[in-house]
Amino acid sequence: MTENAWVQCIAYFAAVIGFGALYGPYMARVYEGKPGWLGRVFGPVESALYRLSGVDPDEGMGWKTYAAAALLFNMLGVFAVYALQRLQGLLPLNPAGFGAVAAHSAFNTAASFATNTNWQGYGGETTMSYLTQMLGLTVQNFLSAAAGMAVLAAFIRGLRARETENLGNFWADMVRTTLYILLPLSLVMAVVLVWQGVPQDFKPAAKAAMVETVHYDNNGKPASTDEQDIPLGPAASQIAIKQLGTNGGGYYNVNSAHPLENPTPLSNFVECWAILALAAACCIMFGVMVEDRRQGWAILAAMTVILVPMVLFCAVCEQRGNPLVAALGVSTQAVEGPAATSGGNMEGKEVRFGIADSALWAVTTTAASNGSVDSMHDSYTPLGGLIPLFMMQLGEVVYGGVGSGLYGMLVFVLVAVFVAGLMVGRTPEYLGKKIEAFEMKMASVVVLIMPILALVPTALAVVSASAKASLANPGAHGFSEILYAFTSMANNNGSAFAGLTANVPFYDILGGFVMLLGRYWIMVPTLAIAGSLSRKKIVPAGEGTLPTHTPLFVGLLVGVVLIVGALTFVPALALGPVAEHLMMIGVR
Amino acid sequence: MKTVLGQLRPALIVFAALSILTGLLYPALTTALARALFPSQADGSPIARNGKVVGSALIGQPFSDPRHFWGRPSATSPFPDNAAASSGSNLGPTNPALLKAVRDRVAALRAADPAASGPIPPDLVTASASGLDPDISPAAALYQVPRVARARGLSVAAVRALVLGRVEGRWLGVFGEPRVNVLELNLALDAAASDALQRNAKAGT
């Protein structure tokens, strides 16, 4: 790793954690219905909405009602996105005249955006009308993120409640998250992105007369053109929330590697910061809401302790480069000074980002269930590409999706507390709540469903001829492509080893179900745990209580997350990236 | 406790209202602000020459004339730097197709400038992530200076100065990588060359 890469990483984490420390307490106030001065701006909108919909924001819900409301709301999202894609040919704001999206692809995208996965089976600039991008995809970017944060708020209320059923009101949580937490940040960020060069208009693609005429082969016939289409549209507004809401579904096909989606190092810093910013703030908010800030900092510390070494390892692998390419007379050395070059493995990377920014993004986006990319993970070195894959396999709890990452991590906290309880022979408790059989059953369901959803479809694909026809690369790398695809969908991440042609019925339909199960099979048992905990008494901490804010507990939590992830996935990783690495260094 | 059916009314109304707010009003407000503050960027940062739009400052173009600097290899189809369909190669590190592509590009660079020695900067022979990368590294630009100077009949020093004058450093000296925008460099080069031509023509008369 270069010196500059170190400086970039340190500045990055300082910006993420600093923001979290400032914004987290504000978010906690929003969930108590006290949004401060923004309340004076959006307050009238909020109360009008409650009046129209007949919602009493102070009316509490039990976990079953809360879960039912969340599922119902998300189903509406799936239907709306599906309908918009199928009908876009008949609707306005479609200057390119795109027709209906194929049914299997529309289902996949609808499931993908409603579940905060934002797996992209389609290429935005070649498939989706401006209306679909805005009213379908941008809306789900907000609402799926808000749903994750609402469920987190409910879970935290369950932890601090004393013998009640009340987890809060889902509708109030949704409205407040959208109005006070997501919209203001998105608006500011969208304007910054436009300043840096991200398009924001409703014009059709612009035509440019290129400097040189290009001669090419068009299906065997020689052809030439000097015309370039510059794709435009309402891009910045969507890109801001896709980063902040850990959505990740790009406006353009290559996502934030596209120079119009992510034009400069500054835009890259802001977009990459936004991947983790709200997830970090959620941890601080948690500490404030349970009235013990150390608890929030402890969890944020555990996440960061896992994440940072992964970033460094990935950056080292990519900086070292591909020995097979170096053998062809290509430099892989980083050089500073007038003849600067980033060196390393530049296949599938952009010059303005080089190695450090690409590796930092690749690891944070997979840690955080964001799934946007600023470089092509498929072309990473085998071990460099193993890291993004493994980050997802940890279950998207290292920062994780907004809301969903922390509630996933809190389930791991319960597992860690339980393991510690077994070791010392005491009833485990967390924040004064006794952790008993029901909680552990639900936690097991949460922890076990993801590996099943990732590995069983991978196995199915490997034995299906039609699934294998989608592979772009031969050998062990092809297996990695399939494993990556289902790991990404099962974890609601959405990034891809993009060589895989996933926009075919097999991956679209199977993947659609994997994404829906991966989201709701975790969300519902998590709410069940919250419901069970909310009914319990809070036991005062005694001499035998395991403190959960100490470095010892942080270490235990890190151990549990890593061991569960590693035990489940190491065999599959050995068949894919590890095998390929051995081949790469062996054939020199 | 309300049943699921009781939740239907809030579900429909909250969904519709938040859809209008985040899906129509928010993009519209962003567009209005973009229009007012950054109109050129909002429309894709077009570059005009003699009143005609020749490209976007942010989108790479295919160059193969030895008198121009060449940009990143592009994996878009059907032709390179097709901005209507962005794409990387997605070739894995051990894929024979990747190694063949790199070998061919190395050979093409060596053929265009047999005198050049030393290892080739990686960005010049590997496909970019977007297929539209507008930049190359300063090293990749300097590597091509002798070829461009010879093809143009300009001095190496003049072309080298042109390149070094167009290097964009890191943001705040820290973020991103130093780079040269290939389209802007070539437009500057065309302008410089036509100036030189006019001067020579004047000197001749």
mmCIF file with all atom_site columns, N, CA and C in Angstrom, chain A residues 525-570:
data_model
loop_
_atom_site.group_PDB
_atom_site.id
_atom_site.type_symbol
_atom_site.label_atom_id
_atom_site.label_alt_id
_atom_site.label_comp_id
_atom_site.label_asym_id
_atom_site.label_entity_id
_atom_site.label_seq_id
_atom_site.pdbx_PDB_ins_code
_atom_site.Cartn_x
_atom_site.Cartn_y
_atom_site.Cartn_z
_atom_site.occupancy
_atom_site.B_iso_or_equiv
_atom_site.pdbx_formal_charge
_atom_site.auth_seq_id
_atom_site.auth_comp_id
_atom_site.auth_asym_id
_atom_site.auth_atom_id
_atom_site.pdbx_PDB_model_num
ATOM 1   N N  . PRO A 1 525 ? -38.343 -12.288 12.259 1.00 0.00 ? 525 PRO A N  1
ATOM 2   C CA . PRO A 1 525 ? -37.865 -12.834 13.550 1.00 0.00 ? 525 PRO A CA 1
ATOM 3   C C  . PRO A 1 525 ? -37.177 -11.779 14.416 1.00 0.00 ? 525 PRO A C  1
ATOM 4   N N  . THR A 1 526 ? -36.534 -10.794 13.780 1.00 0.00 ? 526 THR A N  1
ATOM 5   C CA . THR A 1 526 ? -35.907 -9.731  14.564 1.00 0.00 ? 526 THR A CA 1
ATOM 6   C C  . THR A 1 526 ? -36.970 -8.958  15.332 1.00 0.00 ? 526 THR A C  1
ATOM 7   N N  . LEU A 1 527 ? -38.092 -8.668  14.662 1.00 0.00 ? 527 LEU A N  1
ATOM 8   C CA . LEU A 1 527 ? -39.183 -7.975  15.348 1.00 0.00 ? 527 LEU A CA 1
ATOM 9   C C  . LEU A 1 527 ? -39.788 -8.872  16.427 1.00 0.00 ? 527 LEU A C  1
ATOM 10  N N  . ALA A 1 528 ? -39.803 -10.178 16.172 1.00 0.00 ? 528 ALA A N  1
ATOM 11  C CA . ALA A 1 528 ? -40.332 -11.096 17.190 1.00 0.00 ? 528 ALA A CA 1
ATOM 12  C C  . ALA A 1 528 ? -39.463 -11.039 18.441 1.00 0.00 ? 528 ALA A C  1
ATOM 13  N N  . ILE A 1 529 ? -38.146 -10.983 18.249 1.00 0.00 ? 529 ILE A N  1
ATOM 14  C CA . ILE A 1 529 ? -37.252 -10.847 19.407 1.00 0.00 ? 529 ILE A CA 1
ATOM 15  C C  . ILE A 1 529 ? -37.569 -9.553  20.145 1.00 0.00 ? 529 ILE A C  1
ATOM 16  N N  . ALA A 1 530 ? -37.747 -8.471  19.380 1.00 0.00 ? 530 ALA A N  1
ATOM 17  C CA . ALA A 1 530 ? -38.053 -7.179  20.004 1.00 0.00 ? 530 ALA A CA 1
ATOM 18  C C  . ALA A 1 530 ? -39.335 -7.275  20.820 1.00 0.00 ? 530 ALA A C  1
ATOM 19  N N  . GLY A 1 531 ? -40.345 -7.955  20.239 1.00 0.00 ? 531 GLY A N  1
ATOM 20  C CA . GLY A 1 531 ? -41.622 -8.094  20.949 1.00 0.00 ? 531 GLY A CA 1
ATOM 21  C C  . GLY A 1 531 ? -41.469 -8.853  22.237 1.00 0.00 ? 531 GLY A C  1
ATOM 22  N N  . SER A 1 532 ? -40.676 -9.922  22.183 1.00 0.00 ? 532 SER A N  1
ATOM 23  C CA . SER A 1 532 ? -40.478 -10.734 23.387 1.00 0.00 ? 532 SER A CA 1
ATOM 24  C C  . SER A 1 532 ? -39.685 -9.950  24.439 1.00 0.00 ? 532 SER A C  1
ATOM 25  N N  . LEU A 1 533 ? -38.658 -9.226  24.006 1.00 0.00 ? 533 LEU A N  1
ATOM 26  C CA . LEU A 1 533 ? -37.845 -8.470  24.959 1.00 0.00 ? 533 LEU A CA 1
ATOM 27  C C  . LEU A 1 533 ? -38.645 -7.332  25.598 1.00 0.00 ? 533 LEU A C  1
ATOM 28  N N  . SER A 1 534 ? -39.544 -6.732  24.812 1.00 0.00 ? 534 SER A N  1
ATOM 29  C CA . SER A 1 534 ? -40.265 -5.569  25.337 1.00 0.00 ? 534 SER A CA 1
ATOM 30  C C  . SER A 1 534 ? -41.150 -5.956  26.517 1.00 0.00 ? 534 SER A C  1
ATOM 31  N N  . ARG A 1 535 ? -41.581 -7.215  26.553 1.00 0.00 ? 535 ARG A N  1
ATOM 32  C CA . ARG A 1 535 ? -42.466 -7.635  27.642 1.00 0.00 ? 535 ARG A CA 1
ATOM 33  C C  . ARG A 1 535 ? -41.715 -7.924  28.928 1.00 0.00 ? 535 ARG A C  1
ATOM 34  N N  . LYS A 1 536 ? -40.370 -7.977  28.859 1.00 0.00 ? 536 LYS A N  1
ATOM 35  C CA . LYS A 1 536 ? -39.601 -8.397  30.035 1.00 0.00 ? 536 LYS A CA 1
ATOM 36  C C  . LYS A 1 536 ? -39.274 -7.232  30.949 1.00 0.00 ? 536 LYS A C  1
ATOM 37  N N  . LYS A 1 537 ? -38.999 -7.584  32.195 1.00 0.00 ? 537 LYS A N  1
ATOM 38  C CA . LYS A 1 537 ? -38.503 -6.601  33.163 1.00 0.00 ? 537 LYS A CA 1
ATOM 39  C C  . LYS A 1 537 ? -37.066 -6.236  32.821 1.00 0.00 ? 537 LYS A C  1
ATOM 40  N N  . ILE A 1 538 ? -36.616 -5.088  33.320 1.00 0.00 ? 538 ILE A N  1
ATOM 41  C CA . ILE A 1 538 ? -35.193 -4.762  33.228 1.00 0.00 ? 538 ILE A CA 1
ATOM 42  C C  . ILE A 1 538 ? -34.558 -5.083  34.571 1.00 0.00 ? 538 ILE A C  1
ATOM 43  N N  . VAL A 1 539 ? -33.610 -6.022  34.549 1.00 0.00 ? 539 VAL A N  1
ATOM 44  C CA . VAL A 1 539 ? -32.938 -6.456  35.773 1.00 0.00 ? 539 VAL A CA 1
ATOM 45  C C  . VAL A 1 539 ? -31.768 -5.507  36.011 1.00 0.00 ? 539 VAL A C  1
ATOM 46  N N  . PRO A 1 540 ? -31.654 -4.948  37.205 1.00 0.00 ? 540 PRO A N  1
ATOM 47  C CA . PRO A 1 540 ? -30.496 -4.075  37.442 1.00 0.00 ? 540 PRO A CA 1
ATOM 48  C C  . PRO A 1 540 ? -29.189 -4.849  37.328 1.00 0.00 ? 540 PRO A C  1
ATOM 49  N N  . ALA A 1 541 ? -28.162 -4.180  36.838 1.00 0.00 ? 541 ALA A N  1
ATOM 50  C CA . ALA A 1 541 ? -26.869 -4.847  36.659 1.00 0.00 ? 541 ALA A CA 1
ATOM 51  C C  . ALA A 1 541 ? -26.306 -5.237  38.023 1.00 0.00 ? 541 ALA A C  1
ATOM 52  N N  . GLY A 1 542 ? -25.820 -6.455  38.126 1.00 0.00 ? 542 GLY A N  1
ATOM 53  C CA . GLY A 1 542 ? -25.241 -6.919  39.383 1.00 0.00 ? 542 GLY A CA 1
ATOM 54  C C  . GLY A 1 542 ? -23.784 -7.262  39.199 1.00 0.00 ? 542 GLY A C  1
ATOM 55  N N  . GLU A 1 543 ? -23.217 -7.908  40.197 1.00 0.00 ? 543 GLU A N  1
ATOM 56  C CA . GLU A 1 543 ? -21.804 -8.233  40.144 1.00 0.00 ? 543 GLU A CA 1
ATOM 57  C C  . GLU A 1 543 ? -21.500 -9.249  39.043 1.00 0.00 ? 543 GLU A C  1
ATOM 58  N N  . GLY A 1 544 ? -22.449 -10.155 38.803 1.00 0.00 ? 544 GLY A N  1
ATOM 59  C CA . GLY A 1 544 ? -22.206 -11.199 37.803 1.00 0.00 ? 544 GLY A CA 1
ATOM 60  C C  . GLY A 1 544 ? -22.589 -10.788 36.396 1.00 0.00 ? 544 GLY A C  1
ATOM 61  N N  . THR A 1 545 ? -23.034 -9.542  36.199 1.00 0.00 ? 545 THR A N  1
ATOM 62  C CA . THR A 1 545 ? -23.447 -9.110  34.859 1.00 0.00 ? 545 THR A CA 1
ATOM 63  C C  . THR A 1 545 ? -22.219 -8.915  33.973 1.00 0.00 ? 545 THR A C  1
ATOM 64  N N  . LEU A 1 546 ? -22.313 -9.427  32.739 1.00 0.00 ? 546 LEU A N  1
ATOM 65  C CA . LEU A 1 546 ? -21.227 -9.222  31.773 1.00 0.00 ? 546 LEU A CA 1
ATOM 66  C C  . LEU A 1 546 ? -21.379 -7.827  31.165 1.00 0.00 ? 546 LEU A C  1
ATOM 67  N N  . PRO A 1 547 ? -20.422 -6.917  31.408 1.00 0.00 ? 547 PRO A N  1
ATOM 68  C CA . PRO A 1 547 ? -20.562 -5.596  30.780 1.00 0.00 ? 547 PRO A CA 1
ATOM 69  C C  . PRO A 1 547 ? -20.383 -5.716  29.271 1.00 0.00 ? 547 PRO A C  1
ATOM 70  N N  . THR A 1 548 ? -21.226 -5.009  28.506 1.00 0.00 ? 548 THR A N  1
ATOM 71  C CA . THR A 1 548 ? -21.202 -5.166  27.044 1.00 0.00 ? 548 THR A CA 1
ATOM 72  C C  . THR A 1 548 ? -20.640 -3.929  26.350 1.00 0.00 ? 548 THR A C  1
ATOM 73  N N  . HIS A 1 549 ? -19.865 -3.127  27.079 1.00 0.00 ? 549 HIS A N  1
ATOM 74  C CA . HIS A 1 549 ? -19.253 -1.971  26.425 1.00 0.00 ? 549 HIS A CA 1
ATOM 75  C C  . HIS A 1 549 ? -17.727 -2.041  26.520 1.00 0.00 ? 549 HIS A C  1
ATOM 76  N N  . THR A 1 550 ? -17.194 -3.140  26.990 1.00 0.00 ? 550 THR A N  1
ATOM 77  C CA . THR A 1 550 ? -15.750 -3.222  27.231 1.00 0.00 ? 550 THR A CA 1
ATOM 78  C C  . THR A 1 550 ? -15.018 -3.776  26.019 1.00 0.00 ? 550 THR A C  1
ATOM 79  N N  . PRO A 1 551 ? -13.709 -3.529  25.917 1.00 0.00 ? 551 PRO A N  1
ATOM 80  C CA . PRO A 1 551 ? -12.923 -4.147  24.847 1.00 0.00 ? 551 PRO A CA 1
ATOM 81  C C  . PRO A 1 551 ? -13.061 -5.663  24.846 1.00 0.00 ? 551 PRO A C  1
ATOM 82  N N  . LEU A 1 552 ? -13.193 -6.264  26.019 1.00 0.00 ? 552 LEU A N  1
ATOM 83  C CA . LEU A 1 552 ? -13.353 -7.722  26.090 1.00 0.00 ? 552 LEU A CA 1
ATOM 84  C C  . LEU A 1 552 ? -14.588 -8.163  25.312 1.00 0.00 ? 552 LEU A C  1
ATOM 85  N N  . PHE A 1 553 ? -15.703 -7.447  25.526 1.00 0.00 ? 553 PHE A N  1
ATOM 86  C CA . PHE A 1 553 ? -16.925 -7.845  24.834 1.00 0.00 ? 553 PHE A CA 1
ATOM 87  C C  . PHE A 1 553 ? -16.822 -7.536  23.344 1.00 0.00 ? 553 PHE A C  1
ATOM 88  N N  . VAL A 1 554 ? -16.200 -6.410  23.002 1.00 0.00 ? 554 VAL A N  1
ATOM 89  C CA . VAL A 1 554 ? -16.006 -6.096  21.574 1.00 0.00 ? 554 VAL A CA 1
ATOM 90  C C  . VAL A 1 554 ? -15.244 -7.242  20.904 1.00 0.00 ? 554 VAL A C  1
ATOM 91  N N  . GLY A 1 555 ? -14.199 -7.731  21.581 1.00 0.00 ? 555 GLY A N  1
ATOM 92  C CA . GLY A 1 555 ? -13.430 -8.847  21.035 1.00 0.00 ? 555 GLY A CA 1
ATOM 93  C C  . GLY A 1 555 ? -14.291 -10.094 20.874 1.00 0.00 ? 555 GLY A C  1
ATOM 94  N N  . LEU A 1 556 ? -15.129 -10.367 21.859 1.00 0.00 ? 556 LEU A N  1
ATOM 95  C CA . LEU A 1 556 ? -15.999 -11.536 21.793 1.00 0.00 ? 556 LEU A CA 1
ATOM 96  C C  . LEU A 1 556 ? -16.971 -11.431 20.621 1.00 0.00 ? 556 LEU A C  1
ATOM 97  N N  . LEU A 1 557 ? -17.527 -10.225 20.438 1.00 0.00 ? 557 LEU A N  1
ATOM 98  C CA . LEU A 1 557 ? -18.485 -10.008 19.354 1.00 0.00 ? 557 LEU A CA 1
ATOM 99  C C  . LEU A 1 557 ? -17.807 -10.184 17.992 1.00 0.00 ? 557 LEU A C  1
ATOM 100 N N  . VAL A 1 558 ? -16.623 -9.599  17.866 1.00 0.00 ? 558 VAL A N  1
ATOM 101 C CA . VAL A 1 558 ? -15.865 -9.748  16.614 1.00 0.00 ? 558 VAL A CA 1
ATOM 102 C C  . VAL A 1 558 ? -15.618 -11.230 16.345 1.00 0.00 ? 558 VAL A C  1
ATOM 103 N N  . GLY A 1 559 ? -15.235 -11.966 17.389 1.00 0.00 ? 559 GLY A N  1
ATOM 104 C CA . GLY A 1 559 ? -14.973 -13.395 17.239 1.00 0.00 ? 559 GLY A CA 1
ATOM 105 C C  . GLY A 1 559 ? -16.204 -14.147 16.765 1.00 0.00 ? 559 GLY A C  1
ATOM 106 N N  . VAL A 1 560 ? -17.343 -13.859 17.373 1.00 0.00 ? 560 VAL A N  1
ATOM 107 C CA . VAL A 1 560 ? -18.566 -14.583 16.992 1.00 0.00 ? 560 VAL A CA 1
ATOM 108 C C  . VAL A 1 560 ? -18.915 -14.308 15.530 1.00 0.00 ? 560 VAL A C  1
ATOM 109 N N  . VAL A 1 561 ? -18.856 -13.045 15.124 1.00 0.00 ? 561 VAL A N  1
ATOM 110 C CA . VAL A 1 561 ? -19.217 -12.702 13.742 1.00 0.00 ? 561 VAL A CA 1
ATOM 111 C C  . VAL A 1 561 ? -18.272 -13.393 12.761 1.00 0.00 ? 561 VAL A C  1
ATOM 112 N N  . LEU A 1 562 ? -16.974 -13.325 13.041 1.00 0.00 ? 562 LEU A N  1
ATOM 113 C CA . LEU A 1 562 ? -16.006 -13.902 12.108 1.00 0.00 ? 562 LEU A CA 1
ATOM 114 C C  . LEU A 1 562 ? -16.105 -15.420 12.063 1.00 0.00 ? 562 LEU A C  1
ATOM 115 N N  . ILE A 1 563 ? -16.297 -16.048 13.239 1.00 0.00 ? 563 ILE A N  1
ATOM 116 C CA . ILE A 1 563 ? -16.314 -17.513 13.260 1.00 0.00 ? 563 ILE A CA 1
ATOM 117 C C  . ILE A 1 563 ? -17.554 -18.041 12.550 1.00 0.00 ? 563 ILE A C  1
ATOM 118 N N  . VAL A 1 564 ? -18.708 -17.431 12.810 1.00 0.00 ? 564 VAL A N  1
ATOM 119 C CA . VAL A 1 564 ? -19.927 -17.900 12.133 1.00 0.00 ? 564 VAL A CA 1
ATOM 120 C C  . VAL A 1 564 ? -19.762 -17.739 10.626 1.00 0.00 ? 564 VAL A C  1
ATOM 121 N N  . GLY A 1 565 ? -19.266 -16.580 10.188 1.00 0.00 ? 565 GLY A N  1
ATOM 122 C CA . GLY A 1 565 ? -19.095 -16.349 8.755  1.00 0.00 ? 565 GLY A CA 1
ATOM 123 C C  . GLY A 1 565 ? -18.079 -17.295 8.145  1.00 0.00 ? 565 GLY A C  1
ATOM 124 N N  . ALA A 1 566 ? -16.945 -17.465 8.824  1.00 0.00 ? 566 ALA A N  1
ATOM 125 C CA . ALA A 1 566 ? -15.876 -18.276 8.254  1.00 0.00 ? 566 ALA A CA 1
ATOM 126 C C  . ALA A 1 566 ? -16.265 -19.746 8.207  1.00 0.00 ? 566 ALA A C  1
ATOM 127 N N  . LEU A 1 567 ? -16.858 -20.247 9.297  1.00 0.00 ? 567 LEU A N  1
ATOM 128 C CA . LEU A 1 567 ? -17.203 -21.675 9.313  1.00 0.00 ? 567 LEU A CA 1
ATOM 129 C C  . LEU A 1 567 ? -18.160 -22.009 8.187  1.00 0.00 ? 567 LEU A C  1
ATOM 130 N N  . THR A 1 568 ? -19.059 -21.086 7.887  1.00 0.00 ? 568 THR A N  1
ATOM 131 C CA . THR A 1 568 ? -20.070 -21.390 6.879  1.00 0.00 ? 568 THR A CA 1
ATOM 132 C C  . THR A 1 568 ? -19.495 -21.336 5.467  1.00 0.00 ? 568 THR A C  1
ATOM 133 N N  . PHE A 1 569 ? -18.613 -20.389 5.212  1.00 0.00 ? 569 PHE A N  1
ATOM 134 C CA . PHE A 1 569 ? -18.295 -20.107 3.816  1.00 0.00 ? 569 PHE A CA 1
ATOM 135 C C  . PHE A 1 569 ? -16.883 -20.483 3.365  1.00 0.00 ? 569 PHE A C  1
ATOM 136 N N  . VAL A 1 570 ? -15.997 -20.845 4.309  1.00 0.00 ? 570 VAL A N  1
ATOM 137 C CA . VAL A 1 570 ? -14.625 -21.123 3.878  1.00 0.00 ? 570 VAL A CA 1
ATOM 138 C C  . VAL A 1 570 ? -14.542 -22.232 2.817  1.00 0.00 ? 570 VAL A C  1
#
